[in-house]
XYZ file of C-alpha atoms in Angstrom:
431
model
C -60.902 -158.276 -0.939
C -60.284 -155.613 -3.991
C -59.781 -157.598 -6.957
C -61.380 -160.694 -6.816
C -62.964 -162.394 -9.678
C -66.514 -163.847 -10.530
C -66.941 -167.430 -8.801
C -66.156 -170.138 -10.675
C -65.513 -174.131 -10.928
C -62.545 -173.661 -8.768
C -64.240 -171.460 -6.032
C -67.256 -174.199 -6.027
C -65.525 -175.794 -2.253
C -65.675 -172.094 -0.810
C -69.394 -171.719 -1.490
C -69.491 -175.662 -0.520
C -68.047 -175.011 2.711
C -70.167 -171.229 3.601
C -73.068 -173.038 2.392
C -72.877 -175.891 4.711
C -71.998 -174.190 7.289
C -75.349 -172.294 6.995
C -77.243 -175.044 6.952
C -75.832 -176.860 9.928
C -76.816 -173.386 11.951
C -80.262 -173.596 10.361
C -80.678 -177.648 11.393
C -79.293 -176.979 15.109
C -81.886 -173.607 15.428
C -84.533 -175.809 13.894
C -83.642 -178.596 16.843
C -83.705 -175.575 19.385
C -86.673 -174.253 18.467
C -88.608 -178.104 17.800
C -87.184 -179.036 21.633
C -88.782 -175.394 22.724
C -91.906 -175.991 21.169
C -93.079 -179.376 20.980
C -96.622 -178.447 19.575
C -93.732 -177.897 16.288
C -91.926 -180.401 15.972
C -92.505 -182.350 13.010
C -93.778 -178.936 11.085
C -90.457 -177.293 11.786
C -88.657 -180.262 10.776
C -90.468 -180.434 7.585
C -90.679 -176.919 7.062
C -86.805 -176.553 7.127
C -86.311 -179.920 4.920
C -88.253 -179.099 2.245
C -86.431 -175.836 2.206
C -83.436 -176.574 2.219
C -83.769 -179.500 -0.405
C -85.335 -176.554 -2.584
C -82.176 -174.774 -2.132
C -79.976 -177.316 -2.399
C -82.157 -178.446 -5.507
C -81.824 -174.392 -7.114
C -77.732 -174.616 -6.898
C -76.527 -178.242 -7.776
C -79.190 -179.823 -10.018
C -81.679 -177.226 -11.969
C -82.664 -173.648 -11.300
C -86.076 -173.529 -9.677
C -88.619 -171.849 -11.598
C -88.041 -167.726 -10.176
C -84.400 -168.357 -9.615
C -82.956 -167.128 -13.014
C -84.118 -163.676 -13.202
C -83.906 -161.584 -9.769
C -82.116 -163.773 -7.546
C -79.100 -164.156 -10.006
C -79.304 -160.373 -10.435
C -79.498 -159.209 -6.262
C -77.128 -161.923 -6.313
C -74.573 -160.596 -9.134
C -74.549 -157.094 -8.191
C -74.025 -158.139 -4.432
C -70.909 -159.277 -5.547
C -69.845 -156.328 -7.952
C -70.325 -154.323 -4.987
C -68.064 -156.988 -2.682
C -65.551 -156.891 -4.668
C -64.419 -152.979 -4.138
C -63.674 -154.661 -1.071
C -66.087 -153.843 2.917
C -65.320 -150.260 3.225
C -66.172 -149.516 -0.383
C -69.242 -151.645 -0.293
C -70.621 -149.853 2.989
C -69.986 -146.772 1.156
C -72.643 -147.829 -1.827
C -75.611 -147.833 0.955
C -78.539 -147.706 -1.880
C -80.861 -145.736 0.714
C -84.158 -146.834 2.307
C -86.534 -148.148 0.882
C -85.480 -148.372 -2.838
C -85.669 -152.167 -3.366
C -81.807 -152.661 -3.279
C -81.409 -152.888 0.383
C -81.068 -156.907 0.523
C -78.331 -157.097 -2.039
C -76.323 -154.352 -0.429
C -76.865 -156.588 2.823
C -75.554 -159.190 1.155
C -72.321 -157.804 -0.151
C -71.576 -156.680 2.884
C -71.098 -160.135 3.928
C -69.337 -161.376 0.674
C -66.567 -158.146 1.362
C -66.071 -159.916 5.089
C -66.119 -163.396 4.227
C -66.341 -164.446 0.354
C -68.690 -165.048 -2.665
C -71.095 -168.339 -1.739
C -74.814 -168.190 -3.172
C -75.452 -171.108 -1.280
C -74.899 -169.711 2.252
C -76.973 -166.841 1.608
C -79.795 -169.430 0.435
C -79.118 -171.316 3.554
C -79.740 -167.599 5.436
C -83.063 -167.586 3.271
C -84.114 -171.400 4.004
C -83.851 -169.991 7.722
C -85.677 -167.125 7.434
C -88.298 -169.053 5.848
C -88.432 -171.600 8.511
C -88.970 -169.174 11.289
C -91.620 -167.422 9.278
C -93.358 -170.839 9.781
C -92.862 -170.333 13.668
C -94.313 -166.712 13.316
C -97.510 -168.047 11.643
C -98.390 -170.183 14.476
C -97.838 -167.624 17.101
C -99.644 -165.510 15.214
C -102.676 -167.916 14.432
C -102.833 -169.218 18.226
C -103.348 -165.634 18.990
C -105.853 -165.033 17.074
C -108.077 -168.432 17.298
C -105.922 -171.054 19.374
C -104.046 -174.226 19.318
C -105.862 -175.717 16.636
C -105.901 -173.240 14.071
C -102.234 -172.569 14.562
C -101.200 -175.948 13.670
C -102.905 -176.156 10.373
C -101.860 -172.361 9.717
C -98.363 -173.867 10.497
C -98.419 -177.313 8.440
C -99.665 -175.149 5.023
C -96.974 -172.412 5.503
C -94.589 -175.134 5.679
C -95.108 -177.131 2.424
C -97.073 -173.970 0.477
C -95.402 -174.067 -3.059
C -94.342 -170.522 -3.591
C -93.037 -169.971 -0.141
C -90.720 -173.007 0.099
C -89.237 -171.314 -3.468
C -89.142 -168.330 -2.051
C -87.294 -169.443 0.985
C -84.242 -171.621 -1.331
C -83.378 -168.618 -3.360
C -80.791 -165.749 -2.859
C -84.043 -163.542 -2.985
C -86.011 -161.117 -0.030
C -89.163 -162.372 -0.152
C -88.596 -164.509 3.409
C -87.214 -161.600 4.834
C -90.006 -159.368 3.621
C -92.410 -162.253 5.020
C -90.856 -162.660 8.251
C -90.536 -158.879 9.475
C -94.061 -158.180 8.011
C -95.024 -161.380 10.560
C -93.047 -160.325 13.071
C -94.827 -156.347 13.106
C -98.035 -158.488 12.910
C -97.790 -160.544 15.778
C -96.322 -157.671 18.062
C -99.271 -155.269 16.613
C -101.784 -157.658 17.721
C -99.609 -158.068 20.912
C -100.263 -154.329 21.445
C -103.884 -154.028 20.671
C -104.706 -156.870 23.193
C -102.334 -155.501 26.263
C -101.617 -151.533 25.157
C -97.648 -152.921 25.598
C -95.824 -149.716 23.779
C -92.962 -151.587 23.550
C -94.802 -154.090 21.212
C -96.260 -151.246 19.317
C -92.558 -149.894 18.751
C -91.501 -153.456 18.008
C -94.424 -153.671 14.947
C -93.612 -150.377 14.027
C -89.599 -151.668 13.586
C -90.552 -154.893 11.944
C -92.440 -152.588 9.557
C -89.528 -150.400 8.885
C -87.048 -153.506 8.524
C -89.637 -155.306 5.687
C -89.730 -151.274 4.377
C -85.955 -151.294 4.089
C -86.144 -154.482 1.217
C -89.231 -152.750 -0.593
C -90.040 -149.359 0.412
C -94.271 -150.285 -0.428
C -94.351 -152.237 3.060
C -93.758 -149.325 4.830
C -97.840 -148.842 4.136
C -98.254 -151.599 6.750
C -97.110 -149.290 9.004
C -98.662 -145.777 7.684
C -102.437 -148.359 8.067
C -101.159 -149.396 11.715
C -100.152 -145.636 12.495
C -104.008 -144.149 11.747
C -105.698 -147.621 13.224
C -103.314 -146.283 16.483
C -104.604 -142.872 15.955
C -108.495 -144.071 15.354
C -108.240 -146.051 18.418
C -106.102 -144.001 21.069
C -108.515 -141.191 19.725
C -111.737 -142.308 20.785
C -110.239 -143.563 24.093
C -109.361 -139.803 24.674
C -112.983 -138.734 24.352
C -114.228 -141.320 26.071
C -111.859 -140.322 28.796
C -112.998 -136.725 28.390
C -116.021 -137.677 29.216
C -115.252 -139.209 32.690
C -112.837 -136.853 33.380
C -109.931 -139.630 33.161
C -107.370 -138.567 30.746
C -104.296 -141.306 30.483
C -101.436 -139.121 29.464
C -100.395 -142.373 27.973
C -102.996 -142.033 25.700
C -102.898 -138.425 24.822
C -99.391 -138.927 24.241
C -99.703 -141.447 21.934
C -102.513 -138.981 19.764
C -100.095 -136.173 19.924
C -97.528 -138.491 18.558
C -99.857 -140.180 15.710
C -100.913 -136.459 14.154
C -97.430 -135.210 14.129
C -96.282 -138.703 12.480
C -99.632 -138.261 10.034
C -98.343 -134.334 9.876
C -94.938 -135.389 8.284
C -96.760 -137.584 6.003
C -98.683 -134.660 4.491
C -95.309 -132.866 4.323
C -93.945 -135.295 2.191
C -91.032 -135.656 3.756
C -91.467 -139.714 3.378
C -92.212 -141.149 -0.242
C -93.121 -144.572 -0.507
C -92.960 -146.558 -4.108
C -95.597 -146.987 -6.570
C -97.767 -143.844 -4.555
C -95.084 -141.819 -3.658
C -95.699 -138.600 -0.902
C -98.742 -138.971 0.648
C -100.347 -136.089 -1.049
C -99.829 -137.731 -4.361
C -101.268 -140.590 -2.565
C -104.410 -139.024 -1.971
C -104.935 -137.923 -5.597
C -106.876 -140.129 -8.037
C -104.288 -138.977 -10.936
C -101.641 -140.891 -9.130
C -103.465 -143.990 -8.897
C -104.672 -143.351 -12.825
C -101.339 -143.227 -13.852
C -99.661 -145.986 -11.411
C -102.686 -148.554 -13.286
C -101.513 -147.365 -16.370
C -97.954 -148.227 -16.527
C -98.086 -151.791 -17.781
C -95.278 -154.360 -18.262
C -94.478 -155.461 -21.431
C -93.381 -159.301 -22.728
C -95.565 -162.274 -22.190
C -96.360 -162.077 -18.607
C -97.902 -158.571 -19.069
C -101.596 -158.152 -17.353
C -104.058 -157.216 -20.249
C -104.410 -153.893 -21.767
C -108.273 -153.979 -20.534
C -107.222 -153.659 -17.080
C -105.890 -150.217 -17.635
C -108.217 -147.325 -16.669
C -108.557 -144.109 -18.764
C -110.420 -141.688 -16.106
C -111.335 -142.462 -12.268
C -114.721 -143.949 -13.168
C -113.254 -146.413 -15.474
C -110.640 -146.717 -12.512
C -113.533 -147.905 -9.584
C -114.955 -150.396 -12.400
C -111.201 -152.288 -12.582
C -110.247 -152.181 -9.391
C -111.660 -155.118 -8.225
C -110.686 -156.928 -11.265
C -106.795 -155.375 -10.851
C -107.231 -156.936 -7.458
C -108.249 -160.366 -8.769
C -105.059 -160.424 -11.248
C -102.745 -159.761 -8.781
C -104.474 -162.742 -6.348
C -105.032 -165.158 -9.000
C -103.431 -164.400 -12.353
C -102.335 -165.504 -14.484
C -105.527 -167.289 -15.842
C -106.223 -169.694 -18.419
C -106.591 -167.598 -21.060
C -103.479 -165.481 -20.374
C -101.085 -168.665 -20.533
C -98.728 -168.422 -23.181
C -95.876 -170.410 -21.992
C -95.155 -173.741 -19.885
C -93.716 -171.907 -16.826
C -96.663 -169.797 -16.695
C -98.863 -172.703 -16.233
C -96.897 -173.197 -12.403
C -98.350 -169.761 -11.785
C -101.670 -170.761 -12.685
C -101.555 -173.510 -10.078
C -99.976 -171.011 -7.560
C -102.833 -168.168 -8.133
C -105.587 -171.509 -7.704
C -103.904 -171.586 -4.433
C -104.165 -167.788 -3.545
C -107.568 -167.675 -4.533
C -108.932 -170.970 -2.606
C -107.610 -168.861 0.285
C -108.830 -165.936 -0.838
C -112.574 -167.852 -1.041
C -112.497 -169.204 2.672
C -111.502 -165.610 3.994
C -114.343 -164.447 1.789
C -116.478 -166.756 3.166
C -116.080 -166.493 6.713
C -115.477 -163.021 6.337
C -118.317 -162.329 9.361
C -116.224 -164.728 11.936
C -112.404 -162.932 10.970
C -114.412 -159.140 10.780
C -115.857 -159.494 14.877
C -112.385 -161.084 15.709
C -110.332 -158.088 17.069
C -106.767 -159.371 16.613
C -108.277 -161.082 13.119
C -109.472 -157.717 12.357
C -106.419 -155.980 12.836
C -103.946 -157.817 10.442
C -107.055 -157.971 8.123
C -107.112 -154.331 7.504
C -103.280 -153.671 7.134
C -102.715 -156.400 4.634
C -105.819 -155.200 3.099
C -103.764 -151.800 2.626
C -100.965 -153.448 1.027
C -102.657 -155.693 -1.294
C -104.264 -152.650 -2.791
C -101.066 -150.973 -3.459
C -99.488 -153.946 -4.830
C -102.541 -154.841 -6.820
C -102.308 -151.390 -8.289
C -97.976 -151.392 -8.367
C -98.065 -154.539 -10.453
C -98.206 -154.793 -14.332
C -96.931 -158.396 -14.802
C -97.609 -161.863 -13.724
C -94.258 -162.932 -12.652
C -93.721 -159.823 -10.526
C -97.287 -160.300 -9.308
C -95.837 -163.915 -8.177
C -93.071 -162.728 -6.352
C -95.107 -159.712 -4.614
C -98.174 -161.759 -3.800
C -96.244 -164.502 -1.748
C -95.506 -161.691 0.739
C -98.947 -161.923 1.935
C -99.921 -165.451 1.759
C -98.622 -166.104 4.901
C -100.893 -163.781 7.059
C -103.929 -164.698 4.263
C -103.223 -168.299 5.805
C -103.516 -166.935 9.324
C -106.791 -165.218 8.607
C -108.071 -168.559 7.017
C -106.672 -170.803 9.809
C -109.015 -172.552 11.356
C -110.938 -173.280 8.237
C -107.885 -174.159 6.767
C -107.251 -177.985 6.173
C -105.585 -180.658 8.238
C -102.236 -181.303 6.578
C -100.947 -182.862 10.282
C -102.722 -186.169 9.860
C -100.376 -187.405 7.361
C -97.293 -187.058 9.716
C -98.784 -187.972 12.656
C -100.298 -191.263 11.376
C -96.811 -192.245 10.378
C -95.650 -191.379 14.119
C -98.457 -193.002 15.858
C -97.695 -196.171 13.694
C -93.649 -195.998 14.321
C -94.433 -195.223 18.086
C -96.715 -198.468 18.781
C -94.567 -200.429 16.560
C -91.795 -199.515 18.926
C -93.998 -200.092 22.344
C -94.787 -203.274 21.426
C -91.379 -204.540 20.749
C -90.499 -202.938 24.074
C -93.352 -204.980 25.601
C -92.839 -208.090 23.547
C -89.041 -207.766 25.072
């Protein structure tokens, strides 16, 4: 495969070709998965139109909106590495955790097969379409049939995540694995299954593998495991019923939280856990600002730790809901003003019903460890159109908290079924 040059006009039926093969897979799983679970149906079918439009949209007609800065780059270097040709290409592993992991991915596949952006957005308009199937399970968990069918219609048609999903980008990946170590951590809290609590801890180190700052989703699930098995030891104690189960699993957690405070793992934007612990870090991480248009104010950065607990909350707030009318300096930005209404709206009705998702276990649970991750991304980001791309990876979950206060976005479709379907049995009849 050595040798090969850039894609061009006379490549276009190649990408044609990979590209429609991926998205016949991605309409016979979405028929699989509809005929498996009827309850989705209509969502999934939506979900994985509107995607795939998007995508199809992005590469023949006009770039989508976050498709001309990252996604061409993950997307360019995939092939620069491709092009040395599979053995060469598996040679350039980036390592874990770096951010270059889903390029690399890809270029594996362009060295076995050849250079089509479209097939890899077809893989993405997939992804994105399952992560759709995640939020349900996850919502009818959590609160029940109901809930999960709103959490799924919004997921489907939410803005940012159908973009998300058409691009040669990792943001559906990121979203599904983080859903997937979700569902099986609330899995584990409800039935102690270990091999769920493995599973969460995997899906945790996949998302980790794209962008090394998930792999705090799993460091917060690690000491919620230790907090918990921990005081089910000393109540044990007490009755003189130690699980070794149990005791195992706290032996396991300190010597995990021991190799932490070794620093033998660093995670981006807070690095070793020790420097994690130290309010310099976190001085100095709010300090580094982007520069260009999209750059958060200089306001928001803090010059000593008190000034640091007075912006947190409002670092938090950009990264939710920025930008804000009075940063908009551009058209394009005014899309992410829209988007961060969005974010915020859902950030209101978790806010508000805060009591109800706090006393709901499960609720609790993926409440805490997103919690975690918003903080470091709140404090990792400098910029509104990173913010943009980072926030999305969380919306998804946000929804799941907010489910059953969420809207009904079913009604619509099922109007226009209800309508078909008696048009239908009265011709039958009338025949």
């Amino acid at each position: 495969m050595a040798g090969r040059k850039p894609a061009g006009p006379k490549d276009s039926m190649i990408d044609l070709i990979f590209g429609a093969v991926g998205l016949m897979f991605g309409v016979l799983l979405t028929t699989f998965l509809a005929l498996r679970v009827r309850a989705l149906r209509w969502v999934l079918g939506v979900a994985f139109s509107v995607r795939a439009g998007a995508a199809l949209f992005h590469r023949y007609v006009s770039p989508l909106p976050d498709g001309v800065a990252d996604a061409v780059s993950f997307e360019n270097y995939a092939w620069s590495l491709a092009q040395q040709g599979f053995v060469a290409a598996l040679a350039q592993f980036p390592g874990y955790g770096n951010g270059w992991g889903y390029p690399w991915l890809v270029s594996l596949a362009y060295a076995l097969a050849d250079r089509s952006p479209l097939f890899m957005q077809s893989l993405s308009v997939i992804a994105g379409t399952l992560c759709v199937l995640l939020a349900y399970r996850l919502a009818q968990r959590i609160w029940g049939q109901d809930a999960a069918l709103r959490a799924a219609w919004v997921t489907a048609v939410f803005p940012m995540l159908v973009m998300y999903s058409a691009l040669t980008m990792r943001e559906a990946f990121i979203i599904l694995a983080l859903l997937f170590a979700l569902y099986q951590a609330v899995i584990w809290q409800e039935s102690d299954r270990l091999g769920a609590l493995l599973l969460a801890f995997v899906g945790f180190l996949i998302a980790g593998f794209m962008h090394g700052a998930m792999l705090v989703g799993a460091v917060m699930l690690l000491l919620l495991l230790l907090l918990n098995e921990t005081k089910r030891l000393c109540a044990a104690l007490k009755r003189r019923n130690v699980s070794f189960i149990g005791l195992g699993l706290v032996m396991v957690g300190l010597v995990a939280v021991l190799m932490l405070a070794s620093g033998s793992l660093s995670i981006p934007y807070i690095g070793t856990l020790a420097k994690g612990l130290s309010v310099d870090t976190w001085i100095a991480l709010a300090q580094r600002q982007a520069h260009g248009g999209a750059s958060y104010p200089d306001w928001l950065s803090p010059e000593n730790a008190a000034h640091y607990l007075l912006l947190l909350p409002a670092r938090i707030a950009y990264f939710i809901g920025a930008p804000f009318p009075w940063d908009i300096r551009s058209f394009p930005q005014l899309l992410g003003l829209v988007d961060g209404l969005l974010y915020l709206a859902v950030s209101f009705l978790i806010l508000r019903n805060f009591h109800a998702i706090w006393h709901n276990p499960a609720a609790r649970l993926v409440l805490l460890i997103c919690a975690a991750l918003v903080f470091v991304y709140a404090i990792g980001v400098g910029n509104f159109g990173t913010g943009l791309r980072h926030r999305a990876k969380f919306i998804v979950p946000a929804l799941v908290m907010a489910a059953p206060w969420l809207p009904h976005l079913r009604w619509l479709v099922l109007r226009r079924v209800r309508y078909v379907e008696g048009n239908n049995a009265s011709g039958s009849a009338s025949a």
